[in-house]
């Protein structure tokens, strides 16, 4: 419809011009002594129109000719930019597909084109990661150096990549130095950098540093709660183990541990074992009791009878109160049986140990019953429990090896 209207307008103009020319009797006289030139007005209009178009064409041709070198340069630059971007994308695609050799080749090709600093940085770091995956560490370091020289302002991406790859290579000291320089360059906290620093400190077994980093990550919501709890537990456990042979250091560390962490059953178990090794059974029992009162843990309940003091009757009474809430806990029944053996309550000891076996057969209960029957001069029963306990222990070892 639109073209039809334009065609109609064009025909109308043509008819109007034709009619105007037909009934136009005017003329133009051009005098240039000694010459006189007389032209019809219609011809003069046509000549002026032709002159206008000719002049316009010449001017346009001159402008295009003058701009041609700049346009050729811009065309070549655009082609190079498109080629660099295409090579960069090919490298990224190949990297995420796990085709690291192709990723390195494509990224290196994009890097050679020396396009924008951002493209150069991405290409160099993609090539570095690809070389790292291929085990070409020298080549990886060369690409990282290229990223620094071609894109000096892209500091964060380069340092984060370098630190991550060094940690993957188990070089935490060098990674920490790089992360420290990143903290200097960054004015705000960087959650991913803190996670890398946490990984480096774990590799170095600097558990105190791990504990100091966790609150920072918690403020940034950079790690889920379950993961935070596991890391805090691991740090406390390793710190307690390292202080087992140093009573003063162990005491100071445990006093400075928060009440929430003290009630963690895994942390409490390690602390109780450490105090037991030092012969401080009273503190070991207190740690276990406070933790079990807060949160029940069968493995921790079994430890309750491993460090026996002079107040075994009180321990039995305390354990029996737990038994009312957890009547089918095999570990608690085993602990009660051992406590009764210590106080020479043979009948109760046998009942508790047999009850533990009825809930969950295990070699510790069989071993305890074997020793009890030896004390009661029942060699056949003792031999039977020794055999059953050994059989269960061997089964457990086989299962662990197969796993």
Coordinates of N, CA and C in Angstrom, one line a residue, residues 66-298:
X66 N 38.6 10.4 0.3 CA 39.4 10.9 1.4 C 39.2 10.1 2.7
X67 N 38.0 9.5 2.9 CA 37.7 8.7 4.0 C 38.0 7.2 3.9
X68 N 38.4 6.9 2.7 CA 38.7 5.4 2.4 C 39.7 4.8 3.3
X69 N 40.9 5.5 3.5 CA 41.9 4.8 4.4 C 41.4 4.6 5.8
X70 N 40.7 5.6 6.3 CA 40.2 5.4 7.7 C 39.2 4.3 7.8
X71 N 38.3 4.2 6.7 CA 37.3 3.2 6.7 C 37.9 1.8 6.6
X72 N 39.0 1.7 5.7 CA 39.7 0.4 5.6 C 40.3 0.0 6.9
X73 N 40.9 1.0 7.6 CA 41.5 0.7 8.9 C 40.5 0.3 9.9
X74 N 39.3 1.0 9.9 CA 38.2 0.6 10.8 C 37.7 -0.8 10.5
X75 N 37.6 -1.1 9.2 CA 37.1 -2.4 8.7 C 38.1 -3.5 9.2
X76 N 39.4 -3.3 9.0 CA 40.4 -4.3 9.5 C 40.3 -4.5 11.0
X77 N 40.2 -3.3 11.7 CA 40.1 -3.4 13.2 C 38.8 -4.2 13.6
X78 N 37.7 -3.9 12.9 CA 36.5 -4.6 13.3 C 36.6 -6.1 13.0
X79 N 37.3 -6.5 11.9 CA 37.5 -7.9 11.5 C 38.4 -8.5 12.6
X80 N 39.4 -7.8 13.0 CA 40.3 -8.4 14.0 C 39.6 -8.6 15.4
X81 N 38.8 -7.6 15.7 CA 38.0 -7.6 17.0 C 37.0 -8.8 16.9
X82 N 36.3 -9.0 15.8 CA 35.4 -10.1 15.7 C 36.1 -11.4 15.7
X83 N 37.3 -11.5 15.1 CA 38.1 -12.7 15.1 C 38.6 -13.0 16.5
X84 N 39.0 -12.0 17.2 CA 39.5 -12.2 18.6 C 38.4 -12.7 19.5
X85 N 37.2 -12.0 19.4 CA 36.1 -12.4 20.2 C 35.6 -13.8 19.9
X86 N 35.6 -14.2 18.6 CA 35.2 -15.5 18.2 C 36.2 -16.6 18.7
X87 N 37.5 -16.3 18.7 CA 38.5 -17.2 19.2 C 38.4 -17.3 20.7
X88 N 38.1 -16.2 21.4 CA 37.9 -16.3 22.8 C 36.7 -17.1 23.2
X89 N 35.6 -17.0 22.5 CA 34.4 -17.8 22.8 C 34.6 -19.2 22.5
X90 N 35.4 -19.5 21.4 CA 35.7 -20.9 21.1 C 36.5 -21.5 22.2
X91 N 37.5 -20.7 22.7 CA 38.3 -21.2 23.8 C 37.5 -21.5 25.1
X92 N 36.6 -20.6 25.4 CA 35.7 -20.8 26.6 C 34.9 -22.0 26.5
X93 N 34.3 -22.1 25.3 CA 33.4 -23.3 25.0 C 34.1 -24.6 25.2
X94 N 35.3 -24.6 24.5 CA 36.1 -25.9 24.6 C 36.6 -26.1 26.0
X95 N 36.9 -25.1 26.8 CA 37.3 -25.3 28.2 C 36.2 -25.9 29.0
X96 N 35.0 -25.4 28.9 CA 33.8 -25.9 29.7 C 33.4 -27.3 29.2
X97 N 33.8 -27.6 27.9 CA 33.5 -29.0 27.4 C 34.6 -30.0 27.9
X98 N 35.7 -29.5 28.5 CA 36.7 -30.3 28.9 C 37.8 -30.6 27.8
X99 N 37.7 -29.9 26.7 CA 38.7 -30.1 25.6 C 39.8 -29.1 25.8
X100 N 40.7 -29.4 26.7 CA 41.6 -28.4 27.2 C 42.7 -28.0 26.2
X101 N 43.1 -29.0 25.4 CA 44.1 -28.7 24.3 C 43.5 -27.7 23.3
X102 N 42.3 -27.9 22.9 CA 41.6 -27.0 21.9 C 41.4 -25.6 22.6
X103 N 41.0 -25.7 23.9 CA 40.8 -24.4 24.6 C 42.1 -23.6 24.7
X104 N 43.2 -24.3 24.9 CA 44.4 -23.5 25.0 C 44.8 -22.9 23.7
X105 N 44.6 -23.7 22.6 CA 45.0 -23.3 21.3 C 44.1 -22.1 20.8
X106 N 42.8 -22.2 21.0 CA 41.9 -21.1 20.6 C 42.2 -19.8 21.5
X107 N 42.4 -20.0 22.8 CA 42.6 -18.8 23.6 C 44.0 -18.1 23.3
X108 N 45.0 -19.0 23.0 CA 46.3 -18.4 22.6 C 46.1 -17.6 21.3
X109 N 45.3 -18.1 20.3 CA 45.1 -17.4 19.1 C 44.4 -16.1 19.3
X110 N 43.4 -16.0 20.2 CA 42.8 -14.8 20.6 C 43.7 -13.8 21.2
X111 N 44.6 -14.4 22.0 CA 45.6 -13.5 22.8 C 46.6 -12.9 21.8
X112 N 47.0 -13.6 20.7 CA 47.9 -13.1 19.8 C 47.4 -11.9 19.0
X113 N 46.0 -11.8 18.9 CA 45.4 -10.7 18.2 C 45.5 -9.4 18.9
X114 N 45.8 -9.4 20.3 CA 46.0 -8.3 21.1 C 44.8 -7.3 20.9
X115 N 43.6 -7.7 21.2 CA 42.4 -6.9 21.1 C 42.3 -6.1 22.4
X116 N 41.1 -5.9 22.9 CA 40.9 -5.1 24.1 C 41.6 -5.8 25.3
X117 N 41.9 -5.1 26.4 CA 42.5 -5.7 27.6 C 41.6 -6.7 28.2
X118 N 40.3 -6.5 28.2 CA 39.4 -7.5 28.8 C 39.5 -8.8 28.0
X119 N 39.4 -8.8 26.7 CA 39.5 -10.0 25.9 C 40.8 -10.7 26.1
X120 N 41.9 -9.9 26.1 CA 43.2 -10.4 26.3 C 43.3 -11.1 27.7
X121 N 42.7 -10.5 28.7 CA 42.8 -11.1 30.1 C 42.0 -12.4 30.1
X122 N 40.8 -12.4 29.5 CA 40.0 -13.6 29.6 C 40.7 -14.7 28.8
X123 N 41.2 -14.4 27.6 CA 41.9 -15.4 26.8 C 43.1 -16.0 27.5
X124 N 43.9 -15.1 28.1 CA 45.1 -15.5 28.7 C 44.8 -16.4 29.9
X125 N 43.8 -16.1 30.7 CA 43.4 -16.9 31.9 C 42.8 -18.2 31.5
X126 N 42.0 -18.2 30.4 CA 41.4 -19.4 29.9 C 42.5 -20.4 29.5
X127 N 43.5 -19.8 28.8 CA 44.6 -20.6 28.3 C 45.4 -21.1 29.5
X128 N 45.6 -20.3 30.5 CA 46.3 -20.7 31.7 C 45.6 -21.9 32.4
X129 N 44.3 -21.8 32.6 CA 43.6 -22.8 33.2 C 43.6 -24.1 32.4
X130 N 43.6 -24.0 31.1 CA 43.6 -25.2 30.2 C 45.0 -25.8 30.3
X131 N 46.0 -25.0 30.3 CA 47.4 -25.6 30.4 C 47.6 -26.3 31.8
X132 N 47.0 -25.7 32.8 CA 47.0 -26.3 34.2 C 46.3 -27.7 34.2
X133 N 45.2 -27.7 33.5 CA 44.5 -29.0 33.5 C 45.3 -30.1 32.7
X134 N 46.1 -29.6 31.8 CA 46.9 -30.5 31.0 C 48.2 -30.9 31.7
X135 N 48.5 -30.2 32.9 CA 49.7 -30.5 33.6 C 50.9 -29.7 33.1
X136 N 50.7 -28.7 32.2 CA 51.7 -27.9 31.6 C 51.9 -26.6 32.5
X137 N 52.5 -26.8 33.6 CA 52.6 -25.7 34.6 C 53.5 -24.5 34.1
X138 N 54.5 -24.8 33.4 CA 55.4 -23.7 33.0 C 54.6 -22.9 31.9
X139 N 53.9 -23.6 31.0 CA 53.1 -22.9 30.0 C 52.0 -22.1 30.7
X140 N 51.4 -22.6 31.8 CA 50.4 -21.9 32.5 C 50.9 -20.6 33.1
X141 N 52.1 -20.7 33.7 CA 52.7 -19.4 34.3 C 53.0 -18.4 33.2
X142 N 53.4 -18.9 32.0 CA 53.6 -17.9 30.9 C 52.3 -17.2 30.5
X143 N 51.2 -17.9 30.5 CA 50.0 -17.3 30.1 C 49.6 -16.3 31.2
X144 N 49.8 -16.6 32.4 CA 49.5 -15.7 33.5 C 50.3 -14.4 33.4
X145 N 51.6 -14.6 33.0 CA 52.5 -13.4 32.8 C 52.0 -12.6 31.6
X146 N 51.4 -13.2 30.6 CA 50.9 -12.5 29.4 C 49.6 -11.7 29.9
X147 N 48.8 -12.3 30.8 CA 47.7 -11.6 31.3 C 48.1 -10.3 32.0
X148 N 49.2 -10.4 32.7 CA 49.6 -9.2 33.5 C 50.2 -8.1 32.6
X149 N 50.9 -8.5 31.5 CA 51.4 -7.6 30.6 C 50.4 -7.0 29.6
X150 N 49.5 -7.8 29.2 CA 48.5 -7.3 28.2 C 47.3 -6.6 28.8
X151 N 47.0 -7.0 30.1 CA 45.8 -6.4 30.8 C 46.2 -6.1 32.2
X152 N 47.1 -5.1 32.4 CA 47.6 -4.8 33.8 C 46.5 -4.4 34.8
X153 N 45.4 -3.9 34.3 CA 44.3 -3.4 35.2 C 43.4 -4.5 35.6
X154 N 43.4 -5.6 35.0 CA 42.6 -6.8 35.4 C 43.3 -7.6 36.5
X155 N 43.5 -6.9 37.6 CA 44.3 -7.5 38.7 C 43.5 -8.7 39.4
X156 N 42.3 -8.4 39.7 CA 41.5 -9.4 40.5 C 41.4 -10.7 39.8
X157 N 41.0 -10.7 38.5 CA 40.8 -11.9 37.8 C 42.1 -12.7 37.7
X158 N 43.2 -12.0 37.5 CA 44.5 -12.7 37.3 C 45.0 -13.3 38.6
X159 N 44.9 -12.5 39.7 CA 45.4 -13.0 41.0 C 44.5 -14.2 41.5
X160 N 43.2 -14.0 41.4 CA 42.3 -15.1 41.8 C 42.6 -16.4 41.1
X161 N 42.8 -16.3 39.8 CA 43.1 -17.5 39.0 C 44.4 -18.1 39.4
X162 N 45.4 -17.3 39.6 CA 46.7 -17.7 39.9 C 46.7 -18.4 41.3
X163 N 46.0 -17.8 42.3 CA 45.9 -18.4 43.6 C 45.2 -19.7 43.6
X164 N 44.1 -19.8 42.8 CA 43.3 -21.0 42.8 C 44.1 -22.2 42.1
X165 N 44.9 -21.9 41.1 CA 45.7 -22.9 40.4 C 46.8 -23.4 41.3
X166 N 47.4 -22.4 42.0 CA 48.5 -22.8 42.9 C 48.0 -23.7 44.1
X167 N 46.8 -23.4 44.5 CA 46.2 -24.3 45.6 C 45.9 -25.7 45.0
X168 N 45.4 -25.7 43.8 CA 45.2 -27.0 43.2 C 46.5 -27.8 43.0
X169 N 47.6 -27.1 42.9 CA 48.9 -27.7 42.8 C 49.5 -28.0 44.2
X170 N 48.8 -27.7 45.2 CA 49.2 -27.9 46.6 C 50.5 -27.0 46.9
X171 N 50.3 -25.7 46.6 CA 51.4 -24.8 46.9 C 50.7 -23.6 47.7
X172 N 50.3 -23.9 48.9 CA 49.5 -22.9 49.7 C 50.3 -21.7 50.1
X173 N 51.6 -21.8 50.4 CA 52.3 -20.7 50.8 C 52.4 -19.6 49.7
X174 N 52.6 -20.0 48.5 CA 52.6 -19.0 47.4 C 51.2 -18.5 47.1
X175 N 50.2 -19.3 47.3 CA 48.9 -18.9 47.0 C 48.5 -17.8 48.1
X176 N 48.9 -18.0 49.3 CA 48.6 -17.0 50.4 C 49.3 -15.7 50.1
X177 N 50.5 -15.7 49.6 CA 51.2 -14.4 49.2 C 50.4 -13.7 48.2
X178 N 49.9 -14.4 47.2 CA 49.1 -13.8 46.1 C 47.8 -13.2 46.7
X179 N 47.2 -14.0 47.5 CA 45.9 -13.5 48.1 C 46.1 -12.3 49.0
X180 N 47.3 -12.2 49.7 CA 47.6 -11.0 50.5 C 47.7 -9.8 49.6
X181 N 48.3 -9.9 48.4 CA 48.5 -8.8 47.5 C 47.1 -8.4 46.9
X182 N 46.2 -9.4 46.8 CA 44.8 -9.1 46.3 C 44.1 -8.3 47.4
X183 N 44.3 -8.6 48.6 CA 43.6 -7.8 49.7 C 44.1 -6.4 49.7
X184 N 45.4 -6.2 49.3 CA 45.9 -4.9 49.2 C 45.3 -4.1 48.0
X185 N 45.1 -4.8 46.9 CA 44.5 -4.2 45.8 C 43.0 -3.9 45.9
X186 N 42.3 -4.8 46.7 CA 40.9 -4.7 46.8 C 40.6 -3.9 48.1
X187 N 39.7 -2.9 48.0 CA 39.3 -2.1 49.1 C 38.2 -2.8 50.0
X188 N 37.5 -3.7 49.4 CA 36.4 -4.4 50.1 C 36.8 -5.9 50.2
X189 N 36.0 -6.5 51.1 CA 36.3 -8.0 51.3 C 35.8 -8.7 50.1
X190 N 36.5 -9.7 49.7 CA 36.2 -10.5 48.6 C 35.9 -11.9 49.0
X191 N 34.6 -12.4 48.9 CA 34.2 -13.6 49.5 C 35.0 -14.8 48.9
X192 N 35.1 -14.8 47.5 CA 35.8 -15.9 46.9 C 37.3 -16.0 47.3
X193 N 37.9 -14.8 47.5 CA 39.3 -14.7 48.0 C 39.4 -15.3 49.4
X194 N 38.4 -15.0 50.2 CA 38.4 -15.5 51.6 C 38.3 -17.1 51.6
X195 N 37.5 -17.6 50.6 CA 37.3 -19.0 50.5 C 38.6 -19.7 50.1
X196 N 39.3 -19.0 49.2 CA 40.6 -19.5 48.7 C 41.6 -19.5 49.9
X197 N 41.6 -18.4 50.7 CA 42.5 -18.3 51.8 C 42.2 -19.3 52.8
X198 N 40.9 -19.6 53.0 CA 40.5 -20.7 53.9 C 41.1 -22.0 53.5
X199 N 41.0 -22.3 52.2 CA 41.5 -23.5 51.6 C 43.0 -23.6 51.8
X200 N 43.7 -22.5 51.6 CA 45.2 -22.5 51.8 C 45.5 -22.8 53.3
X201 N 44.8 -22.1 54.2 CA 45.1 -22.4 55.6 C 44.8 -23.8 56.0
X202 N 43.8 -24.4 55.4 CA 43.6 -25.8 55.7 C 44.7 -26.7 55.2
X203 N 45.2 -26.4 54.0 CA 46.3 -27.2 53.5 C 47.5 -27.0 54.3
X204 N 47.7 -25.9 54.9 CA 48.9 -25.6 55.8 C 48.6 -26.1 57.2
X205 N 47.4 -26.5 57.5 CA 47.0 -27.0 58.8 C 47.1 -25.9 59.8
X206 N 46.8 -24.6 59.4 CA 46.8 -23.5 60.3 C 45.4 -23.3 60.8
X207 N 45.0 -24.2 61.8 CA 43.6 -24.2 62.2 C 43.2 -23.0 63.0
X208 N 44.1 -22.3 63.7 CA 43.7 -21.1 64.3 C 43.3 -20.0 63.3
X209 N 44.0 -20.0 62.1 CA 43.7 -19.1 61.1 C 42.3 -19.4 60.4
X210 N 42.1 -20.7 60.3 CA 40.8 -21.2 59.8 C 39.6 -20.7 60.7
X211 N 39.8 -20.8 62.0 CA 38.8 -20.3 62.9 C 38.6 -18.8 62.8
X212 N 39.6 -18.1 62.5 CA 39.5 -16.6 62.4 C 38.8 -16.2 61.1
X213 N 39.0 -17.0 60.1 CA 38.4 -16.7 58.8 C 36.9 -17.0 58.7
X214 N 36.4 -18.0 59.5 CA 35.1 -18.5 59.4 C 34.0 -17.4 59.8
X215 N 34.3 -16.6 60.8 CA 33.3 -15.5 61.1 C 33.2 -14.5 59.9
X216 N 34.3 -14.2 59.2 CA 34.3 -13.3 58.1 C 33.4 -13.8 57.0
X217 N 33.6 -15.1 56.7 CA 32.8 -15.8 55.7 C 31.3 -15.8 56.1
X218 N 31.1 -16.0 57.4 CA 29.7 -16.0 57.9 C 29.0 -14.7 57.7
X219 N 29.7 -13.6 57.9 CA 29.2 -12.3 57.7 C 28.8 -12.0 56.3
X220 N 29.6 -12.6 55.3 CA 29.3 -12.4 53.9 C 28.4 -13.4 53.3
X221 N 27.9 -14.3 54.2 CA 27.0 -15.4 53.7 C 27.7 -16.2 52.6
X222 N 29.0 -16.4 52.7 CA 29.8 -17.0 51.6 C 29.8 -18.5 51.7
X223 N 29.4 -19.1 52.9 CA 29.4 -20.5 53.1 C 28.2 -20.9 53.8
X224 N 27.6 -22.1 53.4 CA 26.4 -22.5 54.1 C 26.6 -22.9 55.5
X225 N 25.6 -23.0 56.3 CA 25.7 -23.2 57.7 C 26.3 -24.6 58.0
X226 N 25.9 -25.6 57.3 CA 26.4 -26.9 57.5 C 27.9 -27.0 57.3
X227 N 28.3 -26.4 56.2 CA 29.7 -26.4 55.8 C 30.5 -25.6 56.9
X228 N 30.0 -24.5 57.4 CA 30.7 -23.7 58.4 C 30.8 -24.6 59.7
X229 N 29.8 -25.3 60.0 CA 29.9 -26.1 61.2 C 30.9 -27.2 61.1
X230 N 31.0 -27.8 59.9 CA 32.0 -28.9 59.7 C 33.4 -28.4 59.8
X231 N 33.6 -27.2 59.2 CA 34.9 -26.6 59.2 C 35.4 -26.2 60.6
X232 N 34.4 -25.6 61.3 CA 34.7 -25.2 62.7 C 35.0 -26.4 63.6
X233 N 34.2 -27.5 63.4 CA 34.5 -28.7 64.1 C 35.9 -29.3 63.8
X234 N 36.2 -29.3 62.5 CA 37.5 -29.9 62.1 C 38.6 -29.1 62.7
X235 N 38.5 -27.8 62.7 CA 39.6 -26.9 63.2 C 39.7 -27.2 64.7
X236 N 38.6 -27.3 65.5 CA 38.7 -27.5 66.9 C 39.3 -28.9 67.2
X237 N 38.9 -29.9 66.4 CA 39.4 -31.2 66.6 C 40.9 -31.3 66.4
X238 N 41.4 -30.7 65.3 CA 42.8 -30.7 65.0 C 43.6 -30.0 66.0
X239 N 43.1 -28.8 66.5 CA 43.8 -28.1 67.5 C 43.8 -28.8 68.8
X240 N 42.8 -29.5 69.2 CA 42.8 -30.3 70.4 C 43.8 -31.5 70.3
X241 N 43.8 -32.1 69.2 CA 44.7 -33.2 69.0 C 46.2 -32.8 69.1
X242 N 46.5 -31.6 68.5 CA 47.9 -31.1 68.6 C 48.3 -30.7 70.0
X243 N 47.3 -30.5 70.9 CA 47.7 -30.1 72.3 C 47.5 -31.2 73.3
X244 N 47.3 -32.4 72.8 CA 47.1 -33.6 73.7 C 48.2 -33.8 74.7
X245 N 49.5 -33.6 74.2 CA 50.6 -33.9 75.1 C 51.1 -32.6 75.8
X246 N 50.3 -31.6 75.8 CA 50.7 -30.3 76.5 C 49.5 -29.9 77.3
X247 N 49.4 -30.3 78.6 CA 48.3 -30.1 79.5 C 47.9 -28.6 79.6
X248 N 48.9 -27.7 79.7 CA 48.6 -26.3 79.9 C 48.0 -25.7 78.6
X249 N 48.6 -26.1 77.5 CA 48.0 -25.6 76.2 C 46.6 -26.1 76.0
X250 N 46.4 -27.4 76.4 CA 45.1 -28.0 76.2 C 44.1 -27.2 77.1
X251 N 44.4 -27.0 78.4 CA 43.6 -26.3 79.3 C 43.2 -24.9 78.8
X252 N 44.2 -24.2 78.3 CA 44.0 -22.8 77.9 C 43.1 -22.8 76.6
X253 N 43.3 -23.7 75.7 CA 42.5 -23.8 74.5 C 41.1 -24.1 74.8
X254 N 40.9 -25.1 75.7 CA 39.5 -25.5 76.0 C 38.7 -24.4 76.8
X255 N 39.4 -23.7 77.6 CA 38.8 -22.6 78.3 C 38.3 -21.5 77.4
X256 N 39.1 -21.2 76.3 CA 38.8 -20.2 75.3 C 37.8 -20.6 74.3
X257 N 37.4 -21.9 74.3 CA 36.5 -22.4 73.3 C 35.1 -22.0 73.7
X258 N 34.3 -21.6 72.8 CA 32.9 -21.2 73.1 C 32.1 -22.3 73.6
X259 N 31.1 -22.0 74.4 CA 30.2 -23.0 75.0 C 29.5 -23.8 73.9
X260 N 29.1 -23.1 72.8 CA 28.4 -23.8 71.7 C 29.3 -24.9 71.1
X261 N 30.6 -24.6 70.8 CA 31.5 -25.5 70.3 C 31.9 -26.6 71.3
X262 N 31.9 -26.3 72.5 CA 32.2 -27.4 73.5 C 31.1 -28.4 73.6
X263 N 29.9 -28.1 73.2 CA 28.8 -29.0 73.2 C 28.7 -29.9 72.0
X264 N 29.5 -29.5 71.0 CA 29.6 -30.3 69.8 C 30.1 -31.7 70.1
X265 N 29.4 -32.8 69.8 CA 29.7 -34.1 70.3 C 31.1 -34.6 69.8
X266 N 31.5 -34.2 68.5 CA 32.7 -34.6 68.0 C 33.9 -33.9 68.7
X267 N 33.7 -32.6 68.9 CA 34.7 -31.8 69.6 C 34.9 -32.3 71.0
X268 N 33.7 -32.6 71.7 CA 33.7 -33.0 73.0 C 34.4 -34.4 73.2
X269 N 34.2 -35.3 72.2 CA 34.9 -36.6 72.2 C 36.4 -36.5 72.2
X270 N 36.9 -35.6 71.3 CA 38.3 -35.4 71.2 C 38.9 -34.8 72.5
X271 N 38.2 -33.8 73.0 CA 38.6 -33.2 74.3 C 38.6 -34.2 75.4
X272 N 37.6 -35.0 75.5 CA 37.5 -36.0 76.6 C 38.6 -37.0 76.5
X273 N 38.9 -37.4 75.2 CA 40.1 -38.4 75.1 C 41.4 -37.7 75.5
X274 N 41.5 -36.4 75.1 CA 42.8 -35.8 75.5 C 42.9 -35.7 77.0
X275 N 41.9 -35.3 77.7 CA 41.9 -35.2 79.2 C 42.1 -36.6 79.8
X276 N 41.5 -37.6 79.2 CA 41.7 -39.0 79.7 C 43.2 -39.4 79.6
X277 N 43.8 -39.1 78.5 CA 45.2 -39.4 78.3 C 46.1 -38.7 79.4
X278 N 45.7 -37.5 79.8 CA 46.4 -36.8 80.8 C 46.1 -37.3 82.2
X279 N 45.1 -38.2 82.3 CA 44.6 -38.7 83.6 C 43.6 -37.9 84.3
X280 N 43.1 -36.8 83.7 CA 42.1 -36.0 84.3 C 40.7 -36.5 83.9
X281 N 40.4 -37.6 84.6 CA 39.1 -38.2 84.3 C 37.9 -37.3 84.7
X282 N 38.0 -36.5 85.7 CA 36.9 -35.7 86.2 C 36.5 -34.7 85.1
X283 N 37.5 -34.1 84.5 CA 37.2 -33.1 83.4 C 36.7 -33.8 82.2
X284 N 37.2 -35.0 81.9 CA 36.7 -35.8 80.8 C 35.3 -36.1 80.9
X285 N 34.9 -36.6 82.1 CA 33.5 -36.9 82.4 C 32.6 -35.7 82.3
X286 N 33.1 -34.6 82.8 CA 32.3 -33.4 82.8 C 32.0 -32.9 81.4
X287 N 33.0 -33.0 80.5 CA 32.9 -32.6 79.1 C 31.8 -33.5 78.4
X288 N 31.9 -34.8 78.7 CA 30.9 -35.8 78.1 C 29.5 -35.5 78.6
X289 N 29.4 -35.3 79.9 CA 28.1 -35.1 80.5 C 27.4 -33.8 79.9
X290 N 28.2 -32.7 79.8 CA 27.6 -31.5 79.3 C 27.2 -31.6 77.9
X291 N 28.0 -32.3 77.1 CA 27.7 -32.5 75.7 C 26.5 -33.4 75.5
X292 N 26.4 -34.5 76.2 CA 25.3 -35.4 76.1 C 24.0 -34.8 76.6
X293 N 24.1 -34.0 77.6 CA 22.9 -33.3 78.1 C 22.3 -32.3 77.1
X294 N 23.2 -31.8 76.3 CA 22.8 -30.8 75.2 C 22.3 -31.5 74.0
X295 N 23.1 -32.5 73.6 CA 22.8 -33.2 72.3 C 23.3 -34.7 72.4
X296 N 22.4 -35.6 72.2 CA 22.7 -37.0 72.4 C 23.6 -37.5 71.2
X297 N 24.6 -38.3 71.6 CA 25.5 -38.9 70.6 C 26.0 -40.3 71.2
X298 N 25.6 -41.3 70.5 CA 25.9 -42.7 71.0 C 27.4 -42.9 71.1

